[in-house]
PDB file of C-alpha atoms and ligand atoms in Angstrom:
ATOM      1  CA  MET A   1      18.588   0.593 112.808  1.00  0.00           C
ATOM      2  CA  ILE A   2      16.714  -2.514 113.946  1.00  0.00           C
ATOM      3  CA  LYS A   3      12.992  -2.274 113.354  1.00  0.00           C
ATOM      4  CA  ILE A   4      10.318  -3.223 115.862  1.00  0.00           C
ATOM      5  CA  VAL A   5       6.666  -3.353 114.822  1.00  0.00           C
ATOM      6  CA  PHE A   6       4.102  -1.760 117.117  1.00  0.00           C
ATOM      7  CA  ALA A   7       0.994  -3.768 116.215  1.00  0.00           C
ATOM      8  CA  THR A   8      -1.450  -0.890 115.962  1.00  0.00           C
ATOM      9  CA  ASN A   9      -3.235   1.067 113.251  1.00  0.00           C
ATOM     10  CA  ASN A  10      -3.724   3.915 115.699  1.00  0.00           C
ATOM     11  CA  ASN A  11      -1.209   6.648 114.856  1.00  0.00           C
ATOM     12  CA  ASN A  12      -1.690   8.393 118.198  1.00  0.00           C
ATOM     13  CA  LYS A  13      -0.625   5.227 120.020  1.00  0.00           C
ATOM     14  CA  LEU A  14       2.340   4.791 117.700  1.00  0.00           C
ATOM     15  CA  ARG A  15       3.484   8.386 118.206  1.00  0.00           C
ATOM     16  CA  GLU A  16       3.121   8.109 121.997  1.00  0.00           C
ATOM     17  CA  ALA A  17       5.236   4.927 121.985  1.00  0.00           C
ATOM     18  CA  GLN A  18       7.837   6.454 119.646  1.00  0.00           C
ATOM     19  CA  SER A  19       8.134   9.439 121.960  1.00  0.00           C
ATOM     20  CA  ILE A  20       8.538   7.401 125.185  1.00  0.00           C
ATOM     21  CA  LEU A  21      10.949   4.928 123.539  1.00  0.00           C
ATOM     22  CA  LYS A  22      12.935   7.480 121.537  1.00  0.00           C
ATOM     23  CA  ASP A  23      16.233   6.938 123.382  1.00  0.00           C
ATOM     24  CA  LEU A  24      16.380   3.253 122.463  1.00  0.00           C
ATOM     25  CA  PRO A  25      18.336   2.234 119.353  1.00  0.00           C
ATOM     26  CA  TYR A  26      15.284   0.854 117.572  1.00  0.00           C
ATOM     27  CA  GLN A  27      12.912   2.164 114.941  1.00  0.00           C
ATOM     28  CA  PHE A  28       9.244   1.629 115.812  1.00  0.00           C
ATOM     29  CA  ILE A  29       6.935   1.164 112.853  1.00  0.00           C
ATOM     30  CA  GLY A  30       3.155   0.744 112.773  1.00  0.00           C
ATOM     31  CA  LEU A  31       0.847  -1.604 110.917  1.00  0.00           C
ATOM     32  CA  ASN A  32       0.237   1.045 108.242  1.00  0.00           C
ATOM     33  CA  GLU A  33       3.578  -0.133 106.788  1.00  0.00           C
ATOM     34  CA  PHE A  34       2.008  -3.585 106.279  1.00  0.00           C
ATOM     35  CA  PRO A  35      -1.277  -2.996 104.435  1.00  0.00           C
ATOM     36  CA  ASN A  36      -1.652  -6.697 103.655  1.00  0.00           C
ATOM     37  CA  ILE A  37      -2.029  -7.813 107.252  1.00  0.00           C
ATOM     38  CA  PRO A  38      -5.692  -8.778 107.750  1.00  0.00           C
ATOM     39  CA  GLU A  39      -7.721  -7.592 110.739  1.00  0.00           C
ATOM     40  CA  ILE A  40      -6.685  -9.605 113.787  1.00  0.00           C
ATOM     41  CA  LYS A  41      -9.607 -10.903 115.845  1.00  0.00           C
ATOM     42  CA  GLU A  42      -9.162 -10.285 119.560  1.00  0.00           C
ATOM     43  CA  THR A  43     -10.624 -13.578 120.727  1.00  0.00           C
ATOM     44  CA  GLY A  44      -8.706 -13.852 124.019  1.00  0.00           C
ATOM     45  CA  LYS A  45     -10.397 -14.019 127.407  1.00  0.00           C
ATOM     46  CA  THR A  46      -7.846 -11.713 129.014  1.00  0.00           C
ATOM     47  CA  LEU A  47      -5.904  -8.579 128.107  1.00  0.00           C
ATOM     48  CA  LEU A  48      -2.711 -10.649 128.141  1.00  0.00           C
ATOM     49  CA  GLU A  49      -4.142 -13.228 125.722  1.00  0.00           C
ATOM     50  CA  ASN A  50      -5.296 -10.511 123.324  1.00  0.00           C
ATOM     51  CA  SER A  51      -2.000  -8.649 123.363  1.00  0.00           C
ATOM     52  CA  LEU A  52      -0.142 -11.937 122.759  1.00  0.00           C
ATOM     53  CA  ILE A  53      -2.479 -12.905 119.896  1.00  0.00           C
ATOM     54  CA  LYS A  54      -1.718  -9.578 118.177  1.00  0.00           C
ATOM     55  CA  ALA A  55       2.030  -9.659 118.842  1.00  0.00           C
ATOM     56  CA  ARG A  56       2.454 -13.303 117.776  1.00  0.00           C
ATOM     57  CA  THR A  57       0.366 -12.910 114.607  1.00  0.00           C
ATOM     58  CA  VAL A  58       2.155  -9.794 113.421  1.00  0.00           C
ATOM     59  CA  HIS A  59       5.569 -11.251 114.299  1.00  0.00           C
ATOM     60  CA  GLU A  60       4.752 -14.390 112.334  1.00  0.00           C
ATOM     61  CA  ILE A  61       3.698 -12.415 109.252  1.00  0.00           C
ATOM     62  CA  THR A  62       6.380  -9.690 109.269  1.00  0.00           C
ATOM     63  CA  GLY A  63       9.332 -11.512 110.832  1.00  0.00           C
ATOM     64  CA  PHE A  64      10.125  -8.387 112.902  1.00  0.00           C
ATOM     65  CA  PRO A  65      10.159  -8.305 116.715  1.00  0.00           C
ATOM     66  CA  THR A  66       6.661  -7.114 117.576  1.00  0.00           C
ATOM     67  CA  VAL A  67       5.022  -5.314 120.462  1.00  0.00           C
ATOM     68  CA  ALA A  68       1.255  -5.171 120.994  1.00  0.00           C
ATOM     69  CA  ASP A  69      -0.951  -3.754 123.720  1.00  0.00           C
ATOM     70  CA  ASP A  70      -4.431  -4.305 125.063  1.00  0.00           C
ATOM     71  CA  THR A  71      -6.275  -2.139 127.583  1.00  0.00           C
ATOM     72  CA  GLY A  72      -9.366  -2.559 129.721  1.00  0.00           C
ATOM     73  CA  LEU A  73     -11.260  -0.691 132.396  1.00  0.00           C
ATOM     74  CA  GLU A  74     -11.877  -3.022 135.353  1.00  0.00           C
ATOM     75  CA  VAL A  75     -14.613  -2.036 137.813  1.00  0.00           C
ATOM     76  CA  ASN A  76     -14.429  -3.788 141.192  1.00  0.00           C
ATOM     77  CA  SER A  77     -18.156  -3.946 141.893  1.00  0.00           C
ATOM     78  CA  LEU A  78     -18.766  -5.427 138.408  1.00  0.00           C
ATOM     79  CA  ASN A  79     -16.230  -8.204 138.969  1.00  0.00           C
ATOM     80  CA  GLY A  80     -13.730  -6.629 136.601  1.00  0.00           C
ATOM     81  CA  ALA A  81     -16.160  -5.712 133.779  1.00  0.00           C
ATOM     82  CA  PRO A  82     -16.033  -4.223 131.188  1.00  0.00           C
ATOM     83  CA  GLY A  83     -12.404  -5.478 131.211  1.00  0.00           C
ATOM     84  CA  VAL A  84     -11.432  -7.220 128.024  1.00  0.00           C
ATOM     85  CA  LYS A  85     -14.749  -6.071 126.484  1.00  0.00           C
ATOM     86  CA  SER A  86     -14.146  -2.355 127.156  1.00  0.00           C
ATOM     87  CA  ALA A  87     -14.267  -1.417 123.457  1.00  0.00           C
ATOM     88  CA  ARG A  88     -17.547  -3.256 122.844  1.00  0.00           C
ATOM     89  CA  TYR A  89     -19.261  -3.133 126.243  1.00  0.00           C
ATOM     90  CA  ALA A  90     -22.564  -1.830 124.820  1.00  0.00           C
ATOM     91  CA  GLY A  91     -22.388  -4.090 121.737  1.00  0.00           C
ATOM     92  CA  GLY A  92     -20.409  -4.762 118.580  1.00  0.00           C
ATOM     93  CA  ASN A  93     -20.806  -1.308 116.994  1.00  0.00           C
ATOM     94  CA  ALA A  94     -20.923   0.663 120.228  1.00  0.00           C
ATOM     95  CA  THR A  95     -19.446   4.178 120.328  1.00  0.00           C
ATOM     96  CA  TYR A  96     -17.351   5.486 123.237  1.00  0.00           C
ATOM     97  CA  GLU A  97     -20.477   7.313 124.409  1.00  0.00           C
ATOM     98  CA  ASP A  98     -22.652   4.145 124.276  1.00  0.00           C
ATOM     99  CA  ASN A  99     -20.081   2.265 126.378  1.00  0.00           C
ATOM    100  CA  LEU A 100     -19.742   5.077 128.914  1.00  0.00           C
ATOM    101  CA  ASN A 101     -23.545   5.338 129.255  1.00  0.00           C
ATOM    102  CA  LYS A 102     -23.909   1.594 129.748  1.00  0.00           C
ATOM    103  CA  LEU A 103     -21.314   1.681 132.514  1.00  0.00           C
ATOM    104  CA  LEU A 104     -23.111   4.588 134.231  1.00  0.00           C
ATOM    105  CA  LYS A 105     -26.355   2.622 134.025  1.00  0.00           C
ATOM    106  CA  ASP A 106     -24.775  -0.545 135.412  1.00  0.00           C
ATOM    107  CA  LEU A 107     -23.464   1.461 138.375  1.00  0.00           C
ATOM    108  CA  GLU A 108     -26.702   3.337 139.055  1.00  0.00           C
ATOM    109  CA  GLY A 109     -27.337   3.461 142.790  1.00  0.00           C
ATOM    110  CA  VAL A 110     -23.820   2.258 143.673  1.00  0.00           C
ATOM    111  CA  PRO A 111     -22.414   4.731 146.243  1.00  0.00           C
ATOM    112  CA  PHE A 112     -19.164   6.670 145.639  1.00  0.00           C
ATOM    113  CA  GLY A 113     -17.248   4.498 148.110  1.00  0.00           C
ATOM    114  CA  LYS A 114     -17.993   1.365 146.074  1.00  0.00           C
ATOM    115  CA  ARG A 115     -17.098   2.642 142.606  1.00  0.00           C
ATOM    116  CA  GLN A 116     -13.373   1.778 142.568  1.00  0.00           C
ATOM    117  CA  ALA A 117     -11.908   0.847 139.187  1.00  0.00           C
ATOM    118  CA  GLN A 118      -8.617   0.541 137.383  1.00  0.00           C
ATOM    119  CA  PHE A 119      -7.372   0.960 133.859  1.00  0.00           C
ATOM    120  CA  ARG A 120      -4.935  -1.805 132.993  1.00  0.00           C
ATOM    121  CA  THR A 121      -2.712  -2.014 129.921  1.00  0.00           C
ATOM    122  CA  VAL A 122      -0.792  -5.153 129.032  1.00  0.00           C
ATOM    123  CA  ILE A 123       2.067  -4.879 126.547  1.00  0.00           C
ATOM    124  CA  SER A 124       3.426  -8.065 124.991  1.00  0.00           C
ATOM    125  CA  PHE A 125       6.676  -8.393 123.109  1.00  0.00           C
ATOM    126  CA  VAL A 126       7.440 -11.301 120.788  1.00  0.00           C
ATOM    127  CA  THR A 127      10.733 -12.091 119.034  1.00  0.00           C
ATOM    128  CA  ASP A 128      12.004 -15.209 117.218  1.00  0.00           C
ATOM    129  CA  SER A 129      13.119 -16.719 120.504  1.00  0.00           C
ATOM    130  CA  GLU A 130      11.332 -14.981 123.381  1.00  0.00           C
ATOM    131  CA  GLU A 131       8.059 -13.629 124.699  1.00  0.00           C
ATOM    132  CA  HIS A 132       7.745 -11.009 127.454  1.00  0.00           C
ATOM    133  CA  TRP A 133       4.961  -8.904 128.887  1.00  0.00           C
ATOM    134  CA  VAL A 134       4.547  -5.960 131.240  1.00  0.00           C
ATOM    135  CA  GLU A 135       1.505  -4.149 132.622  1.00  0.00           C
ATOM    136  CA  GLY A 136       0.574  -0.655 133.770  1.00  0.00           C
ATOM    137  CA  ILE A 137      -2.257   0.081 136.191  1.00  0.00           C
ATOM    138  CA  VAL A 138      -3.898   3.308 137.322  1.00  0.00           C
ATOM    139  CA  LYS A 139      -6.574   3.279 140.009  1.00  0.00           C
ATOM    140  CA  GLY A 140      -9.556   5.620 140.207  1.00  0.00           C
ATOM    141  CA  ILE A 141     -13.271   5.985 140.886  1.00  0.00           C
ATOM    142  CA  ILE A 142     -16.119   5.908 138.374  1.00  0.00           C
ATOM    143  CA  LEU A 143     -18.178   9.104 138.761  1.00  0.00           C
ATOM    144  CA  ASN A 144     -21.919   9.140 138.147  1.00  0.00           C
ATOM    145  CA  GLU A 145     -21.654  11.808 135.434  1.00  0.00           C
ATOM    146  CA  SER A 146     -19.083  13.050 132.943  1.00  0.00           C
ATOM    147  CA  ARG A 147     -16.541  15.739 133.792  1.00  0.00           C
ATOM    148  CA  GLY A 148     -14.082  17.279 131.299  1.00  0.00           C
ATOM    149  CA  GLU A 149     -13.715  17.380 127.542  1.00  0.00           C
ATOM    150  CA  SER A 150     -10.301  15.887 126.709  1.00  0.00           C
ATOM    151  CA  GLY A 151      -9.259  12.331 126.053  1.00  0.00           C
ATOM    152  CA  PHE A 152     -11.512   9.568 124.805  1.00  0.00           C
ATOM    153  CA  GLY A 153     -13.407   6.459 125.875  1.00  0.00           C
ATOM    154  CA  TYR A 154     -14.211   6.335 129.585  1.00  0.00           C
ATOM    155  CA  ASP A 155     -11.971   9.334 130.428  1.00  0.00           C
ATOM    156  CA  PRO A 156     -14.790  11.731 131.482  1.00  0.00           C
ATOM    157  CA  ILE A 157     -16.006   9.395 134.254  1.00  0.00           C
ATOM    158  CA  PHE A 158     -12.611   8.077 135.452  1.00  0.00           C
ATOM    159  CA  TYR A 159     -11.790  10.189 138.523  1.00  0.00           C
ATOM    160  CA  LEU A 160      -8.375  10.381 140.179  1.00  0.00           C
ATOM    161  CA  PRO A 161      -8.920  11.213 143.865  1.00  0.00           C
ATOM    162  CA  GLU A 162      -5.344  12.496 144.398  1.00  0.00           C
ATOM    163  CA  LEU A 163      -5.720  15.005 141.561  1.00  0.00           C
ATOM    164  CA  LYS A 164      -9.438  15.669 142.149  1.00  0.00           C
ATOM    165  CA  LYS A 165      -9.867  15.491 138.369  1.00  0.00           C
ATOM    166  CA  THR A 166     -11.019  13.002 135.749  1.00  0.00           C
ATOM    167  CA  PHE A 167      -8.708  11.856 132.978  1.00  0.00           C
ATOM    168  CA  ALA A 168     -10.774  14.115 130.681  1.00  0.00           C
ATOM    169  CA  GLN A 169      -9.754  17.154 132.771  1.00  0.00           C
ATOM    170  CA  LEU A 170      -6.036  16.539 132.155  1.00  0.00           C
ATOM    171  CA  SER A 171      -3.952  17.589 129.167  1.00  0.00           C
ATOM    172  CA  MET A 172      -2.613  14.752 127.051  1.00  0.00           C
ATOM    173  CA  GLU A 173       0.878  15.260 128.533  1.00  0.00           C
ATOM    174  CA  GLU A 174      -0.455  15.182 132.107  1.00  0.00           C
ATOM    175  CA  LYS A 175      -2.466  12.046 131.374  1.00  0.00           C
ATOM    176  CA  ASN A 176       0.387  10.219 129.631  1.00  0.00           C
ATOM    177  CA  LYS A 177       2.653  10.720 132.653  1.00  0.00           C
ATOM    178  CA  ILE A 178       0.337   8.791 134.992  1.00  0.00           C
ATOM    179  CA  SER A 179      -1.808   6.678 132.701  1.00  0.00           C
ATOM    180  CA  HIS A 180      -1.965   2.888 132.491  1.00  0.00           C
ATOM    181  CA  ARG A 181      -0.538   3.040 128.952  1.00  0.00           C
ATOM    182  CA  GLY A 182       2.191   5.511 129.924  1.00  0.00           C
ATOM    183  CA  LEU A 183       3.231   3.327 132.888  1.00  0.00           C
ATOM    184  CA  ALA A 184       3.205   0.145 130.789  1.00  0.00           C
ATOM    185  CA  LEU A 185       5.296   1.834 128.084  1.00  0.00           C
ATOM    186  CA  GLU A 186       7.767   3.034 130.732  1.00  0.00           C
ATOM    187  CA  LYS A 187       8.154  -0.557 132.019  1.00  0.00           C
ATOM    188  CA  PHE A 188       8.528  -1.740 128.432  1.00  0.00           C
ATOM    189  CA  ARG A 189      11.266   0.878 127.877  1.00  0.00           C
ATOM    190  CA  ILE A 190      13.193  -0.540 130.829  1.00  0.00           C
ATOM    191  CA  LEU A 191      12.666  -4.120 129.585  1.00  0.00           C
ATOM    192  CA  LEU A 192      13.870  -3.293 126.075  1.00  0.00           C
ATOM    193  CA  GLY A 193      16.822  -1.333 127.432  1.00  0.00           C
ATOM    194  CA  LYS A 194      18.153  -4.534 129.048  1.00  0.00           C
ATOM    195  CA  TYR A 195      17.585  -6.497 125.900  1.00  0.00           C
ATOM    196  CA  ASN A 196      20.103  -6.885 123.112  1.00  0.00           C
ATOM    197  CA  LEU A 197      18.270  -7.307 119.845  1.00  0.00           C
ATOM    198  CA  THR A 198      20.532  -8.060 116.909  1.00  0.00           C
TER     199      THR A 198
HETATM  200  P1  IMP B 225      -7.372  -0.592 123.463  1.00  0.00           P
HETATM  201  O1  IMP B 225      -6.964  -1.969 123.847  1.00  0.00           O
HETATM  202  O2  IMP B 225      -6.298   0.433 123.693  1.00  0.00           O
HETATM  203  O3  IMP B 225      -7.953  -0.516 122.084  1.00  0.00           O
HETATM  204  O4  IMP B 225      -8.539  -0.139 124.462  1.00  0.00           O
HETATM  205  C1  IMP B 225      -9.775  -0.834 124.534  1.00  0.00           C
HETATM  206  C2  IMP B 225     -10.856   0.104 125.021  1.00  0.00           C
HETATM  207  O5  IMP B 225     -10.579   0.539 126.352  1.00  0.00           O
HETATM  208  C3  IMP B 225     -11.016   1.391 124.209  1.00  0.00           C
HETATM  209  O6  IMP B 225     -11.882   1.200 123.118  1.00  0.00           O
HETATM  210  C4  IMP B 225     -11.589   2.351 125.226  1.00  0.00           C
HETATM  211  O7  IMP B 225     -12.987   2.151 125.348  1.00  0.00           O
HETATM  212  C5  IMP B 225     -10.968   1.897 126.515  1.00  0.00           C
HETATM  213  N1  IMP B 225      -9.743   2.683 126.804  1.00  0.00           N
HETATM  214  C6  IMP B 225      -8.465   2.306 126.577  1.00  0.00           C
HETATM  215  N2  IMP B 225      -7.607   3.240 126.984  1.00  0.00           N
HETATM  216  C7  IMP B 225      -8.363   4.247 127.474  1.00  0.00           C
HETATM  217  C8  IMP B 225      -8.033   5.516 128.045  1.00  0.00           C
HETATM  218  O8  IMP B 225      -6.865   5.920 128.180  1.00  0.00           O
HETATM  219  N3  IMP B 225      -9.086   6.257 128.443  1.00  0.00           N
HETATM  220  C9  IMP B 225     -10.373   5.859 128.321  1.00  0.00           C
HETATM  221  N4  IMP B 225     -10.736   4.712 127.786  1.00  0.00           N
HETATM  222  C10 IMP B 225      -9.732   3.898 127.368  1.00  0.00           C
END
């Protein structure tokens, strides 16, 4: 079976992708199969640039078709911040909690009606001859305090008005069905399905 590298060290991400893409005739392998690949610096100014940097670098080193993703939380009233800096919003060694608290602080005093945000995932795909990308977006509101215990990152303050719940109040299966990453992976599944890798 033809192998495709998913440029991540995160086994949860790899498993989620393997599950969504399981009907395609490809074997998805993670970076743990390539221990010699050095850490790739995400120096891009956009999610697309970062996902392309990862996909191109890993493709160049491994020779396999490679897919890579990058995600950010974009808050309208902060002009799209934290965006590409979502993982390090409160600084280089920031924890999920530090980042969430900084966002709450930055939005202090901003009324509910002006707290719109979106999670956006960009997935890039690089082969010997082609480059493609797709994106998945989910829109919500940033609450002024945490609600729910599941998930990670900004999940406890990302509120979905239609469901009247935060991402952290959903099970993993419920979240994956509607999430930015789930939607991007679904688009990627359709893209790959049309593609004939040999
Ligand atoms: P990555 O590109 O998937 O590593 O995501 C970058 C950062 O965005 C993470 O470190 C999290 O802070 C945040 N993030 C990404 N996806 C999610 C999510 O599904 N829920 C909450 N936060 C997320």
